[in-house]
Coordinates of C-alpha atoms and ligand atoms in Angstrom, one line a residue:
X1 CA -16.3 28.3 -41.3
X2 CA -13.3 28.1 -38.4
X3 CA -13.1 25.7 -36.1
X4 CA -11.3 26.2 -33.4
X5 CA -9.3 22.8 -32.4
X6 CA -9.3 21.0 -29.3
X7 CA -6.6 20.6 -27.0
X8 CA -6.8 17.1 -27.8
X9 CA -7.1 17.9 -31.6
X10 CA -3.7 20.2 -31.2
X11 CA -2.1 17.4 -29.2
X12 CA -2.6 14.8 -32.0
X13 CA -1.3 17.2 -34.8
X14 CA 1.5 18.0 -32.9
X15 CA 2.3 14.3 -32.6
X16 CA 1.9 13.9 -36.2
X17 CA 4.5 16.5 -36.7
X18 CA 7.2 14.9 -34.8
X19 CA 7.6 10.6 -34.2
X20 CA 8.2 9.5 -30.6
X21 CA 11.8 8.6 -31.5
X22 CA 12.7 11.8 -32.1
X23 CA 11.0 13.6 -29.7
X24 CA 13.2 11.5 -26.9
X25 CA 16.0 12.2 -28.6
X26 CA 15.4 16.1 -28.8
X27 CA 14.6 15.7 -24.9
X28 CA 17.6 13.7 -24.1
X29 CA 15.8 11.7 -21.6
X30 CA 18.7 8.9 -20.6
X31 CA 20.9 12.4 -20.2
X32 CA 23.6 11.3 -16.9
X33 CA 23.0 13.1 -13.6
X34 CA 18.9 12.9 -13.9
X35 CA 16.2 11.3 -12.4
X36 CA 17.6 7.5 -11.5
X37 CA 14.6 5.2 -9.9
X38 CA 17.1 2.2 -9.0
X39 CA 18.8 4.5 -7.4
X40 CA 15.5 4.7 -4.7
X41 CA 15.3 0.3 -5.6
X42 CA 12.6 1.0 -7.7
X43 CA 12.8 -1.5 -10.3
X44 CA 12.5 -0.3 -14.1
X45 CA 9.9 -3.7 -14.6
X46 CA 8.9 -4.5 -10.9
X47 CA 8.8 -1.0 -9.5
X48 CA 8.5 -1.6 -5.8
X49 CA 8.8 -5.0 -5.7
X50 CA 12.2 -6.5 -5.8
X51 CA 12.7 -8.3 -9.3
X52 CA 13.2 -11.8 -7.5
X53 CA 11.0 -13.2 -4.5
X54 CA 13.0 -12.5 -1.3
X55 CA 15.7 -15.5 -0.5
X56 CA 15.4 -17.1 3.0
X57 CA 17.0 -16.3 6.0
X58 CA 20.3 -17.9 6.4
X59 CA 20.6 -21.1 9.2
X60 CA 21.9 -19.1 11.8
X61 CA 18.5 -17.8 11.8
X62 CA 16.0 -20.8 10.8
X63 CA 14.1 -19.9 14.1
X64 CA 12.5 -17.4 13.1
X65 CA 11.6 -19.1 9.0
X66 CA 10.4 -22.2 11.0
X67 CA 8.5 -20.2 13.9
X68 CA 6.6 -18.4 10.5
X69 CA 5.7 -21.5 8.9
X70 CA 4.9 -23.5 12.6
X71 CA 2.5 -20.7 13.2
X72 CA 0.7 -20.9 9.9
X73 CA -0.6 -24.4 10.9
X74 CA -1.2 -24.0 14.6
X75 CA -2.5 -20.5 15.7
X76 CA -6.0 -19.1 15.1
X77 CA -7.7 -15.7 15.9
X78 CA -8.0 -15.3 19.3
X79 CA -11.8 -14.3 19.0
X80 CA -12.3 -17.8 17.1
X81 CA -14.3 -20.1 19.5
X82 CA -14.4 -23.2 16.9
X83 CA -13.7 -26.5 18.1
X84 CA -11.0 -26.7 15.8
X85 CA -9.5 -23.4 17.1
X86 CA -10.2 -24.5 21.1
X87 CA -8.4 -27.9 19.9
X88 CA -5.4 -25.8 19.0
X89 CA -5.1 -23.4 22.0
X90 CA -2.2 -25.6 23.8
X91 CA -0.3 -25.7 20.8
X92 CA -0.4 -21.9 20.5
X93 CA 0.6 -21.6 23.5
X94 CA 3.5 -23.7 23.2
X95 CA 4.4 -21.2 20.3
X96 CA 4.4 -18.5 22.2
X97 CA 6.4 -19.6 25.1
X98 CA 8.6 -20.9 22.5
X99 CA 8.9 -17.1 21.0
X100 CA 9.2 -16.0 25.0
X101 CA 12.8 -18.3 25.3
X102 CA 14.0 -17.3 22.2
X103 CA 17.7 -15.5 22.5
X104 CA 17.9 -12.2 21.1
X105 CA 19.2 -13.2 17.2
X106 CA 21.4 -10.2 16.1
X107 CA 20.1 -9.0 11.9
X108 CA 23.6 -6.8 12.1
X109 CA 24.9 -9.5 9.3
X110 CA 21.8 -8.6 7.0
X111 CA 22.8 -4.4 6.8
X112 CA 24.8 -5.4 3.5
X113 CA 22.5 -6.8 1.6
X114 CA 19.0 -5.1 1.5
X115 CA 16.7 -8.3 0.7
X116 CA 17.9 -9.8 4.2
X117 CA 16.8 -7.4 5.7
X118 CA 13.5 -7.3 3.6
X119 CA 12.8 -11.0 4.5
X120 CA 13.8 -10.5 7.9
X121 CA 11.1 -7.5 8.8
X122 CA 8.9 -9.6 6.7
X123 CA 9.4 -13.1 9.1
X124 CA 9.7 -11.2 12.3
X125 CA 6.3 -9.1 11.4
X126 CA 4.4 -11.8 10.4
X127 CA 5.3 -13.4 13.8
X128 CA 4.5 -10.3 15.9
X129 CA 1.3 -10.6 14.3
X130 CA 0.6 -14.0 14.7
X131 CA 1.9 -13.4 18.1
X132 CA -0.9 -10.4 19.4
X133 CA -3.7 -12.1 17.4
X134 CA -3.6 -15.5 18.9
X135 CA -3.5 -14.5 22.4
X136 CA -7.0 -15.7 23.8
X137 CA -8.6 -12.5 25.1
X138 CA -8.2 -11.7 28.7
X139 CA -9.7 -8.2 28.4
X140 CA -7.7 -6.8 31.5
X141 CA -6.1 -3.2 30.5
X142 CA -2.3 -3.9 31.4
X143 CA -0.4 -3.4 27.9
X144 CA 0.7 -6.7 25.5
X145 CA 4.3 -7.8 25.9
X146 CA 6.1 -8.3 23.0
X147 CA 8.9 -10.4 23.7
X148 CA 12.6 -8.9 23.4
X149 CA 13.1 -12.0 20.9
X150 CA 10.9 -10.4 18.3
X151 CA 10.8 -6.3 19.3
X152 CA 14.8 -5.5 19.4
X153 CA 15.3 -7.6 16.1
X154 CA 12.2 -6.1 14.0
X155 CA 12.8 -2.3 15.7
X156 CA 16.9 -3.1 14.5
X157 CA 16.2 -4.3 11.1
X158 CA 12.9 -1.5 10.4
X159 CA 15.3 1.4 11.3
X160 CA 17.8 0.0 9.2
X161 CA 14.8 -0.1 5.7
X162 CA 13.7 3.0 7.2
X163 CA 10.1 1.3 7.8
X164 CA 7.6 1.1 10.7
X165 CA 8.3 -2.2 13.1
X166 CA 4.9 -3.7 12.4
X167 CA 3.4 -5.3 10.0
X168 CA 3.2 -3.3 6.6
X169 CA 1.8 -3.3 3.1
X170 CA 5.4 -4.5 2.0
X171 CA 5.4 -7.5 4.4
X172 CA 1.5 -8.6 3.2
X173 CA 2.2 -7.7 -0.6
X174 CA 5.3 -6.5 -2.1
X175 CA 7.3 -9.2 -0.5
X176 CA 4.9 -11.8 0.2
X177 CA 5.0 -13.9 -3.0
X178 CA 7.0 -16.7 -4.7
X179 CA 7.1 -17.3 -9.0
X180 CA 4.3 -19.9 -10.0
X181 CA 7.2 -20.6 -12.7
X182 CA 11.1 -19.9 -11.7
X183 CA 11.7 -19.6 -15.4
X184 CA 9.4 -16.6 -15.9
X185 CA 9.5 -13.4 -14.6
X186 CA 7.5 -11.4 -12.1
X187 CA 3.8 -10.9 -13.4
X188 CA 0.4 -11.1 -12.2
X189 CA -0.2 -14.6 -13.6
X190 CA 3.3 -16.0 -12.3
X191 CA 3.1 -15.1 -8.6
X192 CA 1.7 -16.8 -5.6
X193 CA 0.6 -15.8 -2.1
X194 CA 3.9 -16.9 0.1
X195 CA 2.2 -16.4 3.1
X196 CA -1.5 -16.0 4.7
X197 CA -3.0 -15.3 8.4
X198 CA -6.3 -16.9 7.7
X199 CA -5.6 -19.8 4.7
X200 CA -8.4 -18.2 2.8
X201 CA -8.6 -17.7 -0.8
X202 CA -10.1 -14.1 0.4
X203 CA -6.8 -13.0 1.9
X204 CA -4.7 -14.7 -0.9
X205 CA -6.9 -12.8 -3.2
X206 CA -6.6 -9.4 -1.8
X207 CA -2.3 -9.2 -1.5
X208 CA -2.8 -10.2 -5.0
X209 CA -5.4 -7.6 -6.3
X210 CA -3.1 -5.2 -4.6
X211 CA -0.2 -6.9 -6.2
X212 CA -1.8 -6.3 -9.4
X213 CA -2.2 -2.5 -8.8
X214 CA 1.1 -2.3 -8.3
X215 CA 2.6 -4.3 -11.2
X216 CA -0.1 -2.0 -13.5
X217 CA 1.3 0.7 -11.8
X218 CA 4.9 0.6 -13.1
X219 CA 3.5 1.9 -16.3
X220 CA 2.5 4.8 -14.5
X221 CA 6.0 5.1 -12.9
X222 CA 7.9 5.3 -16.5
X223 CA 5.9 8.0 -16.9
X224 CA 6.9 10.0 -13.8
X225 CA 10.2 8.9 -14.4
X226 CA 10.2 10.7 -18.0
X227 CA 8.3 13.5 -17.3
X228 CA 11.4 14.2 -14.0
X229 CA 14.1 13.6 -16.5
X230 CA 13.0 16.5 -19.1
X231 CA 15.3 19.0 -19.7
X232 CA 12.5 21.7 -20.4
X233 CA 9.0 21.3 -19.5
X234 CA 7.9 24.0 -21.9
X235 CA 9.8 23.1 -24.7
X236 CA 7.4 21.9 -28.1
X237 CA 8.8 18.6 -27.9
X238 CA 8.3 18.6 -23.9
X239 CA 4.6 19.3 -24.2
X240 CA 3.9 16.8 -26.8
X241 CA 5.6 14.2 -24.3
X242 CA 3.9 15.2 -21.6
X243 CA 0.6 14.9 -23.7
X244 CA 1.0 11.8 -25.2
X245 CA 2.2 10.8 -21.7
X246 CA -1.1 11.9 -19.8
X247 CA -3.4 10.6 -22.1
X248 CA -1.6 7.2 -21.7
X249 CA -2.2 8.1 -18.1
X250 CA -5.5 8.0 -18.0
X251 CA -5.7 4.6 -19.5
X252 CA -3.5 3.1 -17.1
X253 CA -5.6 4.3 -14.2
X254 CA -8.7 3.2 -15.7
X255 CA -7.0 -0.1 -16.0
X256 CA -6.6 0.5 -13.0
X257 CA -10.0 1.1 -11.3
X258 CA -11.0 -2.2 -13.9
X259 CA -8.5 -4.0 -11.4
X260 CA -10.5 -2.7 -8.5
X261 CA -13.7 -3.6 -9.5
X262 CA -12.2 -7.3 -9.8
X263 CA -12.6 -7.1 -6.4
X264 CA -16.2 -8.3 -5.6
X265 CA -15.7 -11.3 -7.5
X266 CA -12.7 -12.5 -5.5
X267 CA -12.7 -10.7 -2.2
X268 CA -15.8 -11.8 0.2
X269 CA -16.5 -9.6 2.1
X270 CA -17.7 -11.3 5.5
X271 CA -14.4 -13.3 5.5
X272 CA -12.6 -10.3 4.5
X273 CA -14.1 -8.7 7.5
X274 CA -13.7 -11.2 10.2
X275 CA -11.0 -13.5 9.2
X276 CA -8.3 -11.6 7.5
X277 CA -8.5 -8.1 9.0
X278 CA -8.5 -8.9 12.7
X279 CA -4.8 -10.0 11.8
X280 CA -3.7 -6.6 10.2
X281 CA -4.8 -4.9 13.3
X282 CA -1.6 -3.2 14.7
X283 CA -1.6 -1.0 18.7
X284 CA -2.8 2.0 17.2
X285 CA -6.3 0.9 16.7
X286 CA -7.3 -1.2 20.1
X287 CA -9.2 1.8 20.7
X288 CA -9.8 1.5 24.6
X289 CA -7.5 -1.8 24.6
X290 CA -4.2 -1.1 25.9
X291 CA -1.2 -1.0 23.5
X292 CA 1.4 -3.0 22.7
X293 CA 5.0 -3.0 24.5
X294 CA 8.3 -3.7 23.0
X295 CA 10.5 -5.1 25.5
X296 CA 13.9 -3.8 25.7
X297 CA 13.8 -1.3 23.1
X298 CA 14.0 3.0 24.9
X299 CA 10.9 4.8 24.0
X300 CA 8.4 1.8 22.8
X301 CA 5.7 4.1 22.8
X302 CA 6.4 6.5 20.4
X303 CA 6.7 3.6 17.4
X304 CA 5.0 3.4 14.4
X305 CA 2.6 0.6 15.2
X306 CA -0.4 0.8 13.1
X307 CA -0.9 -1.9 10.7
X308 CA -0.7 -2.4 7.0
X309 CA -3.4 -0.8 4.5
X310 CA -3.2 -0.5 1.2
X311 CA -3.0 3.0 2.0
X312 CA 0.9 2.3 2.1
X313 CA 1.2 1.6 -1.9
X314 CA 3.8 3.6 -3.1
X315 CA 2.4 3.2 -6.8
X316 CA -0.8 5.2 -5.4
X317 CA 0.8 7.9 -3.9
X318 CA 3.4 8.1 -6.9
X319 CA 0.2 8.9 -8.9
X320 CA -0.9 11.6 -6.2
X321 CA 2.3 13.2 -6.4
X322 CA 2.7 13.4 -10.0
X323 CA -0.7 15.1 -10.2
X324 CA -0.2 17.3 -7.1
X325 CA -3.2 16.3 -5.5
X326 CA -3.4 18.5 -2.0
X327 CA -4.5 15.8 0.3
X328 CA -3.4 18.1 2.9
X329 CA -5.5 21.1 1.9
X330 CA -2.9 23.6 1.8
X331 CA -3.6 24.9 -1.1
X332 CA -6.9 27.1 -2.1
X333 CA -8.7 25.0 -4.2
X334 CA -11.8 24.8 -5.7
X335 CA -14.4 24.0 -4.8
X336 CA -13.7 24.7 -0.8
X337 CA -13.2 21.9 1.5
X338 CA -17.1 20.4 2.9
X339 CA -16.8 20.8 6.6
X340 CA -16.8 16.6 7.0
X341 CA -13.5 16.7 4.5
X342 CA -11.9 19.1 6.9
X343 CA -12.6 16.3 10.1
X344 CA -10.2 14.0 8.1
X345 CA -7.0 13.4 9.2
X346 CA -5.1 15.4 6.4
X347 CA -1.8 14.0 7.2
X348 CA -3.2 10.5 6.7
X349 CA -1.2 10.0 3.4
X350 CA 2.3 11.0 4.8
X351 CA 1.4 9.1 7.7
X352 CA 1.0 6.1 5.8
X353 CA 4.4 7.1 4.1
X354 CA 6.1 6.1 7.3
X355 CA 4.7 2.4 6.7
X356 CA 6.4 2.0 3.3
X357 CA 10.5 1.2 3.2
X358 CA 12.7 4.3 3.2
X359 CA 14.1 4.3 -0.1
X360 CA 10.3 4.1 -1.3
X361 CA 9.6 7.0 0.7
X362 CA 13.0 9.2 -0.6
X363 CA 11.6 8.3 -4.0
X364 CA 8.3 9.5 -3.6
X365 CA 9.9 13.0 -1.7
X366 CA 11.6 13.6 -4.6
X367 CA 8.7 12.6 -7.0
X368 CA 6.8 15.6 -4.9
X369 CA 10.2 17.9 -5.1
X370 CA 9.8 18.3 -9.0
X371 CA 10.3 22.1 -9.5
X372 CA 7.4 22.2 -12.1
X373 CA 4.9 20.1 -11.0
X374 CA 2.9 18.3 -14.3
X375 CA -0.3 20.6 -13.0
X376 CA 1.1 23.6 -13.1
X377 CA 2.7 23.0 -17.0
X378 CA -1.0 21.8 -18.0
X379 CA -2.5 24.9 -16.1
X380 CA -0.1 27.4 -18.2
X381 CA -0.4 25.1 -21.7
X382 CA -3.7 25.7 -23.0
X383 CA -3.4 21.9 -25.0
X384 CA -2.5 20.2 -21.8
X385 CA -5.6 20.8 -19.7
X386 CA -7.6 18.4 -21.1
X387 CA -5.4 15.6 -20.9
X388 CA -4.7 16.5 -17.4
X389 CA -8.3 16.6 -16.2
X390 CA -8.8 13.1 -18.0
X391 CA -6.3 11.6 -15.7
X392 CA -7.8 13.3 -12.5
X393 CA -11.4 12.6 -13.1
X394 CA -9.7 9.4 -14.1
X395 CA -8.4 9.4 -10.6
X396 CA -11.5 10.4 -9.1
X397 CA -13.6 7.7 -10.4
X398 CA -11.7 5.2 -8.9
X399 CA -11.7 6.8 -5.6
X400 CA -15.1 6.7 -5.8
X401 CA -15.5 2.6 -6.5
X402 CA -12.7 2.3 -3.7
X403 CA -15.2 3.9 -1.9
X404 CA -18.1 1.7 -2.7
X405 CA -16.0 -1.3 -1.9
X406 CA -14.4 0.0 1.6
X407 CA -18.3 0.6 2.4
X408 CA -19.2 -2.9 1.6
X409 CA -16.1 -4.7 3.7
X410 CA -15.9 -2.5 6.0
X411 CA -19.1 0.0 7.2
X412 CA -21.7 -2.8 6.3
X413 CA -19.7 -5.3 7.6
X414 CA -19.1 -3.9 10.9
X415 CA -22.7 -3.8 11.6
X416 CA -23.8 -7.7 11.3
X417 CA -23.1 -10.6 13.0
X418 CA -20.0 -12.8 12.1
X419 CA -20.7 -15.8 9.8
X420 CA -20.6 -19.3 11.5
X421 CA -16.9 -20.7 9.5
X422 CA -15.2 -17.7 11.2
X423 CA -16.2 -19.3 14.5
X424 CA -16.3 -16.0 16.3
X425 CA -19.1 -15.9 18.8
X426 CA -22.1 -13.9 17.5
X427 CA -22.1 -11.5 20.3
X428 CA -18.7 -9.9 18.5
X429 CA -19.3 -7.0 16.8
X430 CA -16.2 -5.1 15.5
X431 CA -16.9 -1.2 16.0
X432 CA -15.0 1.3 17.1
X433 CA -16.4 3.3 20.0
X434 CA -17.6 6.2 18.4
X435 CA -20.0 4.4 15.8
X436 CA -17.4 5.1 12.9
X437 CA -16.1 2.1 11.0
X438 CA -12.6 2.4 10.8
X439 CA -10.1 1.1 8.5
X440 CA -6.9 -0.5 9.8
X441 CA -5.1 2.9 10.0
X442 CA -7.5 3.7 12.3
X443 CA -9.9 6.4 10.5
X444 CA -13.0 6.8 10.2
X445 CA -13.3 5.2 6.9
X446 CA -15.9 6.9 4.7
X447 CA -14.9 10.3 6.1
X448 CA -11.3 9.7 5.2
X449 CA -11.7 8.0 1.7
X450 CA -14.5 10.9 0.8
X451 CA -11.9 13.7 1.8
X452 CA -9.3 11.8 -0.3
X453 CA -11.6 11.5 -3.0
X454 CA -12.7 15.5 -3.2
X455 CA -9.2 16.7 -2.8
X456 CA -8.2 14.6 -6.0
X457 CA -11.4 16.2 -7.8
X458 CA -10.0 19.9 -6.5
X459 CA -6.8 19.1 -8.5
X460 CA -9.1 19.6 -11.7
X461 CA -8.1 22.4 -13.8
X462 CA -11.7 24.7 -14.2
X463 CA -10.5 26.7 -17.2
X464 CA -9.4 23.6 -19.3
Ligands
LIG501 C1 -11.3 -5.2 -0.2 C2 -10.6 -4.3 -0.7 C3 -10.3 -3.0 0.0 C4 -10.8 -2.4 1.1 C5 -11.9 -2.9 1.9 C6 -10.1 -1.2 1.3 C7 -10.4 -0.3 2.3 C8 -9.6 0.8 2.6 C9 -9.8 1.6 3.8 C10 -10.7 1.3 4.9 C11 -8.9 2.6 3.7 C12 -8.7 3.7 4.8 C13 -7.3 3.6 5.3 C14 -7.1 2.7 6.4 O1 -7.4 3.1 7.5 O2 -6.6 1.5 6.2 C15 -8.2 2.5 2.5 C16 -7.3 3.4 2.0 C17 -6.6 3.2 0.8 N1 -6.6 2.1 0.0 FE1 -8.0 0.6 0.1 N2 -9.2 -1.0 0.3 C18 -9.2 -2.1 -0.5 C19 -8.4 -2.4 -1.6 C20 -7.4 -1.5 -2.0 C21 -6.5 -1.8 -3.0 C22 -6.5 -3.1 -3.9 C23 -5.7 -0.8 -3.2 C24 -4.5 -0.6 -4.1 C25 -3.3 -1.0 -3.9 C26 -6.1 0.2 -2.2 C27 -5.5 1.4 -2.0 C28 -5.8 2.3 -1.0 C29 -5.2 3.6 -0.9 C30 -4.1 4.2 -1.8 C31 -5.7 4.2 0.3 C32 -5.4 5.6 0.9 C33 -6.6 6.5 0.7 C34 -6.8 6.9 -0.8 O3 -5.8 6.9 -1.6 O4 -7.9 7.2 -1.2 N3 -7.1 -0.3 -1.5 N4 -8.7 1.4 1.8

């Protein structure tokens, strides 16, 4: 009897035929003039994060390091009523006036040297934040002053990185850690939080979930990185790369949605909800609260100002990329677009690309600039379809139990009462006006993530 092999079957016997050795040789893949991450500072080991935590500001700026640190053990949410919180208020407000008299500090010495001008968005960020958050609510609609001291600095050093003058995913995660141990490298187990809003083990626990996407997600970027330095996509040695490759794929990313579903062991979600995220909150989102106002910086208004999400990891939309998932829906996929996924904001992704640093984002352009995109070989290579659809549905899945999760910190949340050790009276209830929850970007959530989620299923190859 004949039996016809599967794509998978062809893939192993193919691999059998030639060892990985030579098939990188034959491919050439260190060949000069290719595909160079450090070129975008993507690290070959730390991908977006830099190698090293970020060094400190130099004296002529201590200010700003000790105006970070000060407000870690003075200010509190504004919304917190506590006694402990009331007890503060003068001190806060001490802060602030101390931010107020602050002389404009110049960042022009940082240009050179990229990791000053990391730390410094990072400090300055952090204290814009603390700065909106703390201010007890007056509820009038004039616009929030932020002082020159912080918005000429932050807009100065964010054009510089290329990267919105708010606080960001970078600021909360990729640079927000120190080494447990000096002597070891960057890993999950040797990194702590530098830096939290709320002193929580919630908030700790959430830049580091997200730090451990990202450090699982360098796997995925070696791949890409491969894959954009072939010589010849359809060559016999190319395809069994590229298959090897995307089965390997699919493992990281369900490594990855393992990582996720750490989550609900670590993350709870009422302090999640009511202590941490209130922080993150950037103008965009006040919804009928007025916005915020840079002082001294031309055309304040048309800033990037909304917040950090997780939406911003490069690694994430690295992945997207490389799989040419159409978040925008401008391609004719199957199956067509539900009318609620065409209510999404479909440029929600390249907004969020705005968010990450610039180099990030020139990396990620030119991730999405391949002239053969992986799809398109697997769609013309009869043995590559399957592996391909493994990594989607891969994909899919874990936008799914992102899903599950955003619903239970976010939707559910947003319709109960805060819990008493927030100290936010119980009358609070954080909901936008339209009944949606939204996430920090400013979405309705479930709308966005479920569009997000069917375009990456649409990506699936039907004849594989
Ligand atoms: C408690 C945990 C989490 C919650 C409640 C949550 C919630 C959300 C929400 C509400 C959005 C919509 C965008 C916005 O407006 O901010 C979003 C988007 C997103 N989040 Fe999360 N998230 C969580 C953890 C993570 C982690 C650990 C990652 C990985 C780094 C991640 C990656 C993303 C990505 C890539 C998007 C863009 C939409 C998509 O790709 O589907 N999230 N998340």
């Amino acid at each position: 009897m004949n039996v016809i092999p599967s794509p998978l079957h062809m893939l192993q016997r193919a691999h059998s035929a030639f060892d990985m050795k030579t098939i990188e040789r034959a491919l050439n893949l260190t060949r000069p003039g290719g595909f160079v991450p450090q070129h975008y500072d993507v690290d070959p080991h730390t991908g977006f994060f830099p190698p090293q935590p970020l060094p400190r500001l130099p004296a002529t700026h201590a200010i700003w390091e000790d105006a970070l640190l000060k407000a870690q053990k003075c200010l509190f949410l504004a919304e917190n009523q506590s006694e402990q919180a009331l007890a503060m208020r003068q001190q806060g407000e001490c802060w602030r006036d101390a931010i107020r008299s602050w002389p404009v500090l110049s960042a022009v010495s940082f240009n050179s040297d990229i990791r000053l001008l990391q730390r410094a968005h990072l400090v300055l960020a952090w204290i814009l934040h603390f700065y909106t958050h703390s201010i007890p609510r007056t509820y009038s609609n004039a616009p929030l002053l932020i002082p020159r001291s912080i918005a000429i600095p932050l807009v100065a050093v964010s054009r510089e990185l290329g990267i919105a003058p708010v606080l960001t995913f970078a600021d909360t995660v990729l640079w927000n850690w120190d080494l447990v141990d000096p002597e070891h490298p960057l890993s999950v187990e040797n990194i702590r939080t530098q830096n939290t809003f709320s002193h929580t083990e919630t908030e700790s626990a959430f830049y580091t979930v997200s730090a451990a996407v990202e450090l699982k997600g360098v796997e995925m970027l070696q791949i890409i990185e491969a894959y954009m330095n072939l010589p010849n996509v359809t060559e016999r040695a190319s395809v069994v790369k590229i298959g090897r490759d995307l089965i390997a794929l699919a493992k990281i990313v369900k490594e990855l949605t393992e990582i996720f579903n750490t989550i609900r062991g670590k993350i709870d979600p009422e302090t999640f909800y009511w202590m941490c995220r209130p922080w993150w909150e950037g103008a965009e989102v006040k919804g009928s609260q007025p916005g915020w106002i840079y002082e001294g910086v031309a055309n304040s208004a048309s800033l990037d100002l909304g917040g950090p999400s997780a939406g911003q990891s490069s690694v994430m939309h690295a992945l997207d990329l490389f799989l040419d998932i159409d978040h925008k829906l401008a391609q004719k996929r199957q199956p067509a677009p539900t009318e609620t996924n065409k209510k999404a904001e479909q440029g929600f992704m390249e907004r969020m690309r705005r968010y990450m640093p610039g180099k990030h984002r020139e990396y990620l352009a030119r991730v999405g600039a391949v002239p053969c995109s992986v799809r398109e070989v697997a769609r013309t290579t009869p043995c590559l379809q399957e592996p391909y659809n493994e990594v989607v549905a891969a994909l899919k899945h874990l936008r799914d139990v992102h899903i599950r999760i955003a619903c239970l910190y976010i939707v559910n949340q947003s319709t109960k009462a805060p819990p008493p050790e927030s100290g936010v009276p119980a009358s609070e209830v954080r909901k936008a006006a339209d009944g949606h929850a939204r996430g920090t970007g400013g979405n309705p959530t479930t709308v966005l993530l479920k569009a997000g989620r069917d375009a990456t299923h649409r990506a699936m190859l039907m004849d594989g």
